[in-house]
Coordinates of C-alpha atoms in Angstrom, one line a residue:
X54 CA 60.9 63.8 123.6
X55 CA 63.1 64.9 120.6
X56 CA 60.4 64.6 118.6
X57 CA 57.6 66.8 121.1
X58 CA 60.6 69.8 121.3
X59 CA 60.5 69.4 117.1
X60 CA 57.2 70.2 117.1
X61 CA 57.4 72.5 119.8
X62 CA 60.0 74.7 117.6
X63 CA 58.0 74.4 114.4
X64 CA 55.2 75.8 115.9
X65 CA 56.7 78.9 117.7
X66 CA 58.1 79.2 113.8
X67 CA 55.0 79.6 112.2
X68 CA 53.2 81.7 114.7
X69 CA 55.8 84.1 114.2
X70 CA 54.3 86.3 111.7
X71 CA 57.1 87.4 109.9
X72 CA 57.9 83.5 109.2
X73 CA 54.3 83.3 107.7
X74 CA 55.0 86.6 105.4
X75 CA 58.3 85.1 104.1
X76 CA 56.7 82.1 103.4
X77 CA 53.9 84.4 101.9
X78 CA 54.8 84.8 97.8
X79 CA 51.8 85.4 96.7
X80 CA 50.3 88.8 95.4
X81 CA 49.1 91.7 97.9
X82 CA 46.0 92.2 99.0
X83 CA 43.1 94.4 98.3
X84 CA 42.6 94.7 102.1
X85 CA 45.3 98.1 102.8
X86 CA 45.3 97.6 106.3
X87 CA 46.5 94.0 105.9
X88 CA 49.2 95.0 103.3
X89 CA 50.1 97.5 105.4
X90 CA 50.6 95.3 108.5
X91 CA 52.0 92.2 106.8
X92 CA 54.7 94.8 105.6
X93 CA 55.4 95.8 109.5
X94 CA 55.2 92.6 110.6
X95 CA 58.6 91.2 108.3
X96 CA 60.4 94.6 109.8
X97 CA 58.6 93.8 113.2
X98 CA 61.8 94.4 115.0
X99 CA 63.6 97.0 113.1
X100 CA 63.5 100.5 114.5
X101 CA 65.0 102.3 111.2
X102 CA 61.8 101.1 109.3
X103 CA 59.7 104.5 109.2
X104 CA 56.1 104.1 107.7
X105 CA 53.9 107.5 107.2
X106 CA 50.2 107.5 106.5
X107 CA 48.9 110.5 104.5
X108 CA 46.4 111.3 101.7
X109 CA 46.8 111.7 98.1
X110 CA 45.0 115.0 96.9
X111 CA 43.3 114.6 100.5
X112 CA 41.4 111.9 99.7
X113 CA 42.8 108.5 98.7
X114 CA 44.7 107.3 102.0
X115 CA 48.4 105.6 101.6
X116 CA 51.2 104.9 103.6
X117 CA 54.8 105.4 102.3
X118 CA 57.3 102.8 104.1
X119 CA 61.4 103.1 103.8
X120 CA 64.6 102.3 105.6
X121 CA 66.0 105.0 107.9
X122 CA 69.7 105.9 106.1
X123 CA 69.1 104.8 102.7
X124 CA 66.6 107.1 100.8
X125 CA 67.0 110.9 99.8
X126 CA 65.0 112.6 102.7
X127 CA 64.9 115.8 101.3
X128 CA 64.3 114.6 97.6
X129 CA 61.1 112.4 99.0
X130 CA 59.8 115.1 100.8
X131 CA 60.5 118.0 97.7
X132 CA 59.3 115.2 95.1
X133 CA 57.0 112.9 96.4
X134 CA 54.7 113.8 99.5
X135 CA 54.2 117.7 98.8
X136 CA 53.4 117.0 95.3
X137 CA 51.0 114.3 95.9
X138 CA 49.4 116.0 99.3
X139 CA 48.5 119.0 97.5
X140 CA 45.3 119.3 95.8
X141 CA 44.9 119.1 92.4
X142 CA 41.7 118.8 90.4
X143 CA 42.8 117.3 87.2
X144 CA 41.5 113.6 86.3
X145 CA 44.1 110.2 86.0
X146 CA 43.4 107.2 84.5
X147 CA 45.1 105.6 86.8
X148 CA 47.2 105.8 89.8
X149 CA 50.7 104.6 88.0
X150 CA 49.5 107.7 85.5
X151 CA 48.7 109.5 88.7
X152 CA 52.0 109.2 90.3
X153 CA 54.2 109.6 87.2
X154 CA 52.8 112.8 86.0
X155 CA 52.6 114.5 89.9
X156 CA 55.8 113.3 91.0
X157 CA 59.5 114.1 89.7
X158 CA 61.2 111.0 90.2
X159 CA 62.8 109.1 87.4
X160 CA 61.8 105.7 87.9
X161 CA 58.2 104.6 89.5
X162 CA 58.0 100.6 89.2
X163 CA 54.8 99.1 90.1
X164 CA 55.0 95.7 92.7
X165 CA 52.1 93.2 92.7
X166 CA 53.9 90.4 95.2
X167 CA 55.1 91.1 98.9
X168 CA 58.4 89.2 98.6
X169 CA 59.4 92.3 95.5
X170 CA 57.6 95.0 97.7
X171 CA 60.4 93.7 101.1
X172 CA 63.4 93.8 98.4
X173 CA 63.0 96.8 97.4
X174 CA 62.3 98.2 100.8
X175 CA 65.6 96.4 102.3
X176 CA 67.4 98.2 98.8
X177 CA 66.8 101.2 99.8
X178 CA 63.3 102.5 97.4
X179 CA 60.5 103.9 99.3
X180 CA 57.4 101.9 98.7
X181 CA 53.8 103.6 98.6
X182 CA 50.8 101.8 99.5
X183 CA 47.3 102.7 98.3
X184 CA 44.2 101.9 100.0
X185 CA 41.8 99.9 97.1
X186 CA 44.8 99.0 95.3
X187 CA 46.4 95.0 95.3
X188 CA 49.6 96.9 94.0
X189 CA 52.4 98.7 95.5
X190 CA 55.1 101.4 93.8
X191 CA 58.5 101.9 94.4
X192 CA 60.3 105.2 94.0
X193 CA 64.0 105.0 93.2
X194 CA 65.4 107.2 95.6
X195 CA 67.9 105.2 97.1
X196 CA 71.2 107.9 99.3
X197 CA 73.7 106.4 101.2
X198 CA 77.0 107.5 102.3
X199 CA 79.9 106.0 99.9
X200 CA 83.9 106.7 100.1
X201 CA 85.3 109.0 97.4
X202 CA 87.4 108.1 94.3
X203 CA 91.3 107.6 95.3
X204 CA 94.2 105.5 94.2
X205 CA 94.7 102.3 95.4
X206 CA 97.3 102.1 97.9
X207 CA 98.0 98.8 97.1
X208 CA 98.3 99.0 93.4
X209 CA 100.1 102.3 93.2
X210 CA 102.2 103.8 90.2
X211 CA 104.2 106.3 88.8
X212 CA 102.8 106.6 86.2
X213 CA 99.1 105.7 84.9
X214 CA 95.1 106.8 86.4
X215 CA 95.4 107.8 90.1
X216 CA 91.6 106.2 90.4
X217 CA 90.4 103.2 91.9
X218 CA 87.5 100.9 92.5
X219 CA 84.7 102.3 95.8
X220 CA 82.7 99.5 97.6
X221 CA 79.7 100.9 95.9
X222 CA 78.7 98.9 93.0
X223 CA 77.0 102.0 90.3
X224 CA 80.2 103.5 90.8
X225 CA 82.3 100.8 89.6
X226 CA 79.8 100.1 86.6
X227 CA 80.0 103.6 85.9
X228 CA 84.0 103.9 86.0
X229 CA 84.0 100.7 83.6
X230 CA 81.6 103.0 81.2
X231 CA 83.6 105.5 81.1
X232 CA 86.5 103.5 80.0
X233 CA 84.7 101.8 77.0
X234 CA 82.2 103.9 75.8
X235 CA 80.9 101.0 73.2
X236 CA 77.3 99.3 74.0
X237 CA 79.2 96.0 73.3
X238 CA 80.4 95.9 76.7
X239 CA 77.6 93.7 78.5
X240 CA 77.1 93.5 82.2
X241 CA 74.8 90.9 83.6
X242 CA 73.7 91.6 87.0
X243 CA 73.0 88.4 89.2
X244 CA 71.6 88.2 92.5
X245 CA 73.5 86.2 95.0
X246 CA 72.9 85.8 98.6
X247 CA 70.0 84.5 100.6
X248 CA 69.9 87.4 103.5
X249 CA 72.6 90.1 101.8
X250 CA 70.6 89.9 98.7
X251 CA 73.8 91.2 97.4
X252 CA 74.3 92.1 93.4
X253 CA 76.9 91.1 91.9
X254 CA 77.7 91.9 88.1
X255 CA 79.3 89.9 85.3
X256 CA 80.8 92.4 82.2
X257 CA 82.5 90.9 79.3
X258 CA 82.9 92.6 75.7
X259 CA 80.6 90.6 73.6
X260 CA 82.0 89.6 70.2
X261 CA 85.9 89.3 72.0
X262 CA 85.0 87.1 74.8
X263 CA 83.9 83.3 74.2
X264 CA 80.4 83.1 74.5
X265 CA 80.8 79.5 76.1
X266 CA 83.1 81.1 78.5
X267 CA 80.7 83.5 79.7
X268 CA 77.9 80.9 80.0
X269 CA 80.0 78.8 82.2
X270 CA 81.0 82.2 84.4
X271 CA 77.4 82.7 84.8
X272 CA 76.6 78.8 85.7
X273 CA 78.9 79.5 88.7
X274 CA 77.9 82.6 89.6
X275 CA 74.1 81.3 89.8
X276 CA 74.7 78.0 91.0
X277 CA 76.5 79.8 94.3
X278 CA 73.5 79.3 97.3
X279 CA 75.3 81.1 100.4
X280 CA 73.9 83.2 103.4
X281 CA 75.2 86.6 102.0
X282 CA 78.3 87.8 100.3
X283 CA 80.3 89.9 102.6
X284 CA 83.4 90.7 99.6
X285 CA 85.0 89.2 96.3
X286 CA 86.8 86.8 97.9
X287 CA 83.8 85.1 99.1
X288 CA 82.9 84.5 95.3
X289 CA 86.5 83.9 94.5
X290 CA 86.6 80.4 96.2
X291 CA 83.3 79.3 95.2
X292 CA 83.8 79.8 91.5
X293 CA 87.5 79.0 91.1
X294 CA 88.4 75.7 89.2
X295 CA 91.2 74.1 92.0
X296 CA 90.1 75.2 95.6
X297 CA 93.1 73.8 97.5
X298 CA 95.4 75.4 95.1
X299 CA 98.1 78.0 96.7
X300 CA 97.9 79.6 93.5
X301 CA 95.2 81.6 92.8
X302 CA 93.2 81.2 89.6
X303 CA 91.0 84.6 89.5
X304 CA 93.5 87.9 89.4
X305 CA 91.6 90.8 92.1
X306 CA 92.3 93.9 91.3
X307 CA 91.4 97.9 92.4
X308 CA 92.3 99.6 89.7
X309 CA 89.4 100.2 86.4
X310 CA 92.3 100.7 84.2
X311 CA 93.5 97.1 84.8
X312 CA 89.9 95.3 84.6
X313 CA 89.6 97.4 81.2
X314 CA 92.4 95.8 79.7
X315 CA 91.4 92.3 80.5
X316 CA 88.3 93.0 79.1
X317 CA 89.4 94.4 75.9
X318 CA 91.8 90.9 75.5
X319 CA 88.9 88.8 76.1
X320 CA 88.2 87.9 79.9
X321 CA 85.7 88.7 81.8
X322 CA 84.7 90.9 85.3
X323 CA 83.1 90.2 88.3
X324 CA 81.8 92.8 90.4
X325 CA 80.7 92.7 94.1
X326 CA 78.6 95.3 95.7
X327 CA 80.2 96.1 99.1
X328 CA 83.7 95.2 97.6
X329 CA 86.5 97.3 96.3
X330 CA 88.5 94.3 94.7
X331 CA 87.1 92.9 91.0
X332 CA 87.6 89.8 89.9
X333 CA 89.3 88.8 86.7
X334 CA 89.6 85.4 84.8
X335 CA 90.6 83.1 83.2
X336 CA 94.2 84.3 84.3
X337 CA 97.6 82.7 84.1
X338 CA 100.3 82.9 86.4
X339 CA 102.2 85.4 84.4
X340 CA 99.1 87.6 84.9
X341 CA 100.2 88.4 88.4
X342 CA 103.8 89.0 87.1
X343 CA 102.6 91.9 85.3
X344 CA 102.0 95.3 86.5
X345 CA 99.7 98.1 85.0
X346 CA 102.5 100.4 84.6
X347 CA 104.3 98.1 82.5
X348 CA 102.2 99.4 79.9
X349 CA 102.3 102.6 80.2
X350 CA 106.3 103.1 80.7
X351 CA 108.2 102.6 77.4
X352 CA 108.3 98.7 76.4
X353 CA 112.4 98.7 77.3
X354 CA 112.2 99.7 80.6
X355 CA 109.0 97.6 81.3
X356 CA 110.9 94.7 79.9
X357 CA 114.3 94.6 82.0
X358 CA 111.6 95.4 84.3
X359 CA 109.6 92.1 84.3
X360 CA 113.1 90.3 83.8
X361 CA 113.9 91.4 87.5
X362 CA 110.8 90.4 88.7
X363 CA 111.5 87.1 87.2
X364 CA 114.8 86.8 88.6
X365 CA 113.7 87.8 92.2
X366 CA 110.5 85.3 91.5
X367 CA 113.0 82.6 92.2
X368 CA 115.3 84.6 94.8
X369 CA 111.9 84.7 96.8
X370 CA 111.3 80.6 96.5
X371 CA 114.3 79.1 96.5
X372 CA 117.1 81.4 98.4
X373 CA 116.6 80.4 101.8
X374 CA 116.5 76.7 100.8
X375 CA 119.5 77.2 98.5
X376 CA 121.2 78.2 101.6
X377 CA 119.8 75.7 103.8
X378 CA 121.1 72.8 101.5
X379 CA 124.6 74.3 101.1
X380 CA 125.5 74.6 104.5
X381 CA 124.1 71.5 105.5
X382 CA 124.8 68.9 102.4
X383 CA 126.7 70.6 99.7
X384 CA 129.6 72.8 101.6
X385 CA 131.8 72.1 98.7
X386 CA 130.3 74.1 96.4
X387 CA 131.1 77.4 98.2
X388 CA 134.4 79.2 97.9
X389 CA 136.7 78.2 100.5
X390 CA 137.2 81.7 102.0
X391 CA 133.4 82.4 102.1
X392 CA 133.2 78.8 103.7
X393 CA 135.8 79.6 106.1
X394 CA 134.0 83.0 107.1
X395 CA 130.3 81.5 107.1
X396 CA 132.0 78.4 109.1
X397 CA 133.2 81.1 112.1
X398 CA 129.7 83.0 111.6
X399 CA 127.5 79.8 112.8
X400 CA 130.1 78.4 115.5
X401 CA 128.2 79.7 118.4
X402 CA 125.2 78.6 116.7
X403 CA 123.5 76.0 118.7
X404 CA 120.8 75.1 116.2
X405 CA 121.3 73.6 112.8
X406 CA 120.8 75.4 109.4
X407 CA 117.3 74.4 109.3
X408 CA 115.7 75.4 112.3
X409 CA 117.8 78.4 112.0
X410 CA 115.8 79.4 108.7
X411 CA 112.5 78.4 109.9
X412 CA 112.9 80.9 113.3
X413 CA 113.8 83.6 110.8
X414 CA 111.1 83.6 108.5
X415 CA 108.7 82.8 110.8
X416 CA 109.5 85.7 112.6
X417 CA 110.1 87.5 109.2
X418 CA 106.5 86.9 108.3
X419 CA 104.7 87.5 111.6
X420 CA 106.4 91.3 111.8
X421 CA 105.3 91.9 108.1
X422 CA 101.7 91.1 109.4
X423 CA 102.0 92.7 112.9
X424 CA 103.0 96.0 110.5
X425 CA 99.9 95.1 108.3
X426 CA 97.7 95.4 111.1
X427 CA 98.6 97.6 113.2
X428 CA 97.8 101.5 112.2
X429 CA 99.2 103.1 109.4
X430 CA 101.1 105.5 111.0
X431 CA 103.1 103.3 113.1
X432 CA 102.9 99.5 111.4
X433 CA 105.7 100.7 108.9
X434 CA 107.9 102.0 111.2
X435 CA 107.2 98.7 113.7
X436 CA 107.7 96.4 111.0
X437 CA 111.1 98.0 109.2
X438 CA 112.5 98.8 113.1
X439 CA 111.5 95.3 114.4
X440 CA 113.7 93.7 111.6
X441 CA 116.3 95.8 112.5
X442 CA 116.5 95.2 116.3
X443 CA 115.6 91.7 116.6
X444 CA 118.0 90.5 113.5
X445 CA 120.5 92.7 115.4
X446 CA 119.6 90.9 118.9
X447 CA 119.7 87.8 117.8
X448 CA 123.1 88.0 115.7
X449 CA 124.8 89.3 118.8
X450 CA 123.1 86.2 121.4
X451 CA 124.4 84.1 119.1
X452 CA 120.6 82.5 118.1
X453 CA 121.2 83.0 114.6
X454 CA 124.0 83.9 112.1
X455 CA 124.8 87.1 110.0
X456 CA 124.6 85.2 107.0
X457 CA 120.9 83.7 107.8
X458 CA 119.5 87.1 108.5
X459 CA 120.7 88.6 105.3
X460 CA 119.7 85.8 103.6
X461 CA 116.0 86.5 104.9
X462 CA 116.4 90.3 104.3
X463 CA 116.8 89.5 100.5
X464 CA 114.6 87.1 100.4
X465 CA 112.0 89.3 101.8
X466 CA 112.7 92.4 99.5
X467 CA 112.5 89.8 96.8
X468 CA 108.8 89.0 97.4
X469 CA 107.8 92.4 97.4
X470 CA 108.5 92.9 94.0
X471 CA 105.7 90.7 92.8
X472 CA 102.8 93.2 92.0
X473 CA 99.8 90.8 93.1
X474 CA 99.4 90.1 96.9
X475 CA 98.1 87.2 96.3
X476 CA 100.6 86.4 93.8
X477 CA 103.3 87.0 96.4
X478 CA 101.3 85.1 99.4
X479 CA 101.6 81.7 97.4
X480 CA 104.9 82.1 97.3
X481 CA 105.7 82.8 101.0
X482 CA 104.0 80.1 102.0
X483 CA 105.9 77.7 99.2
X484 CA 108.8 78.7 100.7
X485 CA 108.2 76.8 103.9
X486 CA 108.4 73.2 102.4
X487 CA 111.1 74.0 100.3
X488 CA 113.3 75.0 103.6
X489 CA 112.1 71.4 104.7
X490 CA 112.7 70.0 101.7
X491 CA 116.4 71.1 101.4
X492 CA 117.2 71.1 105.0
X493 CA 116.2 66.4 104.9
X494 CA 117.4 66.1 101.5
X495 CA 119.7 69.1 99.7
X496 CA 119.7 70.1 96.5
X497 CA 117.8 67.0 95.5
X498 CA 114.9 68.3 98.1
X499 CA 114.9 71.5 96.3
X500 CA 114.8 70.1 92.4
X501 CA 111.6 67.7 93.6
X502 CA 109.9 70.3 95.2
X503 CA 110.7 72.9 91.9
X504 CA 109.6 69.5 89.7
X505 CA 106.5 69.2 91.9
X506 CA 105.3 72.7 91.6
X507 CA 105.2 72.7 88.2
X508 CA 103.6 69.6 87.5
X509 CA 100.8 71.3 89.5
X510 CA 101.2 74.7 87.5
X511 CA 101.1 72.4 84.5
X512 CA 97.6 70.5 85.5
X513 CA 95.6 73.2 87.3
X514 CA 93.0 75.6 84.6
X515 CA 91.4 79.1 85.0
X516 CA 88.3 78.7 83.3
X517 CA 89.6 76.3 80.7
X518 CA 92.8 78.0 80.3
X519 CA 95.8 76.7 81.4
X520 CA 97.9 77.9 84.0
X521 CA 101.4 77.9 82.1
X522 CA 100.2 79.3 78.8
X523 CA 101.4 80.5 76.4
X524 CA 104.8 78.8 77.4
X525 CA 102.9 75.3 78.5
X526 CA 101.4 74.7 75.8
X527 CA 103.9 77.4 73.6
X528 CA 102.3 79.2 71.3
X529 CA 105.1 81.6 70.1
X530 CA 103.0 84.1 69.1
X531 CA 101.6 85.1 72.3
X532 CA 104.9 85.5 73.8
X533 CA 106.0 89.3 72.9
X534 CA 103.7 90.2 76.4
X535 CA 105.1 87.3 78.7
X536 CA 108.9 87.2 78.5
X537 CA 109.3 90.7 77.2
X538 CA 107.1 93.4 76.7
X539 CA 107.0 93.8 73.1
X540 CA 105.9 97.8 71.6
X541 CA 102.3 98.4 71.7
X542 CA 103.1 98.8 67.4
X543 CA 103.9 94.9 67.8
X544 CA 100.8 93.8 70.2
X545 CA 98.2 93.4 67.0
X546 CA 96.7 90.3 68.5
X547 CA 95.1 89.4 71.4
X548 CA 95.7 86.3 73.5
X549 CA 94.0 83.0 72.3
X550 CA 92.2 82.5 75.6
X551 CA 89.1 79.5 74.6
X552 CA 87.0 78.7 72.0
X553 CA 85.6 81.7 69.7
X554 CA 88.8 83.9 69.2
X555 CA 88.2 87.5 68.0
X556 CA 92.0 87.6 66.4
X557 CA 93.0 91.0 66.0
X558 CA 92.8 94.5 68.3
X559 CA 94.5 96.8 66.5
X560 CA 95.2 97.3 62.5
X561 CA 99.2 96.6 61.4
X562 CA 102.2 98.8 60.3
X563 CA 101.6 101.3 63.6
X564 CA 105.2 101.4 63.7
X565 CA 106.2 105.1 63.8
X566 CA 109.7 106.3 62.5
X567 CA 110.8 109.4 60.1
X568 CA 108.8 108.5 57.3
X569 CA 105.4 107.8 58.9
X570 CA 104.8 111.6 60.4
X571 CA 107.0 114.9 60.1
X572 CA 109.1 116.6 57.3

């Protein structure tokens, strides 16, 4: 029976003729009528697929097939049709010749097989069909609506480019030309979806990145066999070195100037059509320590700067459990006045310090997403006055202390001052088995989980690049851009990232004082 219904399956599938013309890569036919309906019969059931007969000069007969939505109307009709329905009696060699020289459209690309004629069709290029001819053309002439140039509200700054990455992929490639105007900068498109078809490009600076490193970016990228490719993300986890990670080991970003900058020290870029958000690797975990507008305030100021980021790096992770372990194992260590005053704050408590902590930043963290989701106009002022009320509420019903909910308040201010989201999201959720760690075990809970976390930032790679570096493994050299932010006179190097190392960026003695410019 199982067997019979196989059959019975495999045989509605091939009698379905679009089935047959996907199977179908050979070239087209001589027969027009049968290119034309083997074309019709893949889009059998899609109502924006508009197909036009007409005739060339009056005589020769074609039909012009494109998608509804995604082709210059007017600039087919002005560039294409009238021009070729006209007659004309000079002489063409040949019908590419023909169709070049009567038509104003920059790019005419002749098709021999079916499979390249439907690609271009589902891309958005009208294809023309001539009767006697085993060959099809595309016109590039692809329109569609695409959002305008803004900053990202994610990423923004004070002061640097107000511009940011669009889901459309020529206008990303085009932003990253006009930051490096060099023909070193190399951009390998790749193909990479079985039903989105969706293109995807991998830029790199040639001569500063490895060559080995892009070969093994490109082994990912083409190894990837998926259904279709929806955003960046999607390619993040397929590529990425330690999947079940919390820490992530490609840096996303919106902004052009920031992909620049990687790509001038030696990484590489993945673009997604359909995606705002680049990729960038190899990475370390300082990279999503570091904002753009470090580099573009002065280097003392982005400094003290990144030291406060540091600082509230740990305030973020360990605060709460810090707590936790105090008033549970280690009461000693407090002042005895402050004791006295948390002691009388947590006497109506009826829960211990642990479960105390947990109900705050769970309820911490679902009103940051409820404010994330909801609309813009209202999730800030839902998030901020949700805080405010419950904390409030539950201070005075005695569910929680005073101390707890301030506790959570600077903890949650802390972990906004890490630039990268996703940065910040491996954090939150570290946080969690830290609580439980110090809330069974103290203090000694809280120096295993630290030891345990970076044993894995110590193992885990981006791309061959390890995660600590340049501090694990040092390499003193590299460290003017990771615990300060040395003067863009001092940065003459780039990082060592792998393999072939293209040393130096700018040329020495940039210093400026007195004696290098003015009376």
């Amino acid at each position: 029976m199982v067997k019979r219904r196989r059959k019975l399956v495999s045989s509605r599938k091939e009698s379905n003729p679009a089935t047959r013309i996907e199977k179908n890569k050979g070239a087209l036919y001589d027969d027009f009528d049968k290119n034309e309906n083997h074309i019709r019969a893949v889009y059998s059931e899609a109502s924006d697929l508009i197909f036009r007969h007409f005739y060339i000069a009056g005589k020769q007969k074609a039909v012009l097939f494109y998608l509804d939505g995604l082709v210059d109307i007017q600039e087919l009709d002005d560039s294409v049709l009238s021009p070729l329905m006209e007659e004309f009696t000079a002489e063409y060699s040949g019908v590419k010749e023909l169709l070049e020289k009567k038509i104003s459209v920059s790019g005419v690309k002749e098709l021999t097989k079916l499979s390249d004629c439907v690609k271009k069709i589902s891309s958005g290029c009208p294809i023309i069909l001539l009767e006697g001819w085993s060959s099809g053309f595309a016109l590039n002439l692809t329109k569609f609506e695409k959002r305008a140039i803004e900053e990202p509200p994610a990423e923004a700054v004070v002061r640097g480019p107000r511009e940011g990455f669009v889901e459309t992929l020529e206008v990303n490639r085009t932003m990253l030309r006009r930051k490096i105007k060099s023909p070193k900068l190399k951009m390998k498109e790749i193909e990479i979806g079985k039903y989105s078809a969706t293109p995807v490009i991998l830029a790199y600076m040639d001569g500063i990145a490895d060559e080995n490193l892009i070969k093994e970016a490109e082994n990912r990228l083409k190894r990837i066999d998926i259904d279709g490719v929806l955003d960046s993300g999607i390619i993040e986890e397929l590529i990425e070195d330690y999947p079940y990670s919390p820490f992530p080991q490609l840096l996303s970003t919106e902004r052009p100037d920031v992909a620049t900058s990687h790509l001038l020290e030696g990484r590489f870029v993945i673009l997604v059509d359909g995606s705002p958000f680049v990729l960038i690797a190899p990475v370390t975990i300082y990279s999503f320590l570091q904002a753009s507008e470090d580099y573009y305030n002065r280097f003392i100021i982005s400094t003290l700067i990144r030291w406060l980021r540091y600082v509230f790096l740990l305030i973020s992770l360990l605060l709460p459990s810090i707590y936790v372990a105090v008033i549970t194992f280690h009461a000693e260590m407090v002042p005895t006045s402050l004791m006295i005053g948390m002691a009388a704050s947590r006497e109506a408590i009826p829960f211990p310090a642990l479960i105390e902590a947990l109900l705050m930043e769970i309820t911490f963290e679902a009103l940051r997403e409820a404010g994330l989701r909801l609309p813009k106009q209202v999730g800030s002022a839902v998030s901020i006055v949700g805080a405010l009320v419950i904390g409030e509420a539950a201070v005075m019903a005695g569910i929680v202390s005073a101390p707890m909910v301030i506790v959570v308040a600077l903890t949650g201010i802390a972990s906004f001052t890490i630039p990268r989201y996703s940065g910040a999201s491996a954090i939150r959720m570290l946080r969690f088995p830290m609580i439980l760690l110090a809330g069974t075990l103290g203090l000694l809970g809280i120096m295993l989980g630290l030891i345990t976390i970076i044993i894995h930032l110590a193992t885990i790679r981006s791309f061959g690049v390890p995660f600590l570096s340049p501090m694990a493994p040092l390499m003193g050299s590299e460290t003017k851009d990771i615990l300060v932010r040395a003067p863009w006179w001092k940065l003459n190097t780039r990082p060592h990232l792998t393999g072939k190392y293209n040393k130096y960026r700018q040329a020495p003695g940039q210093k400026p004082g007195p004696k290098h410019g003015g009376d």
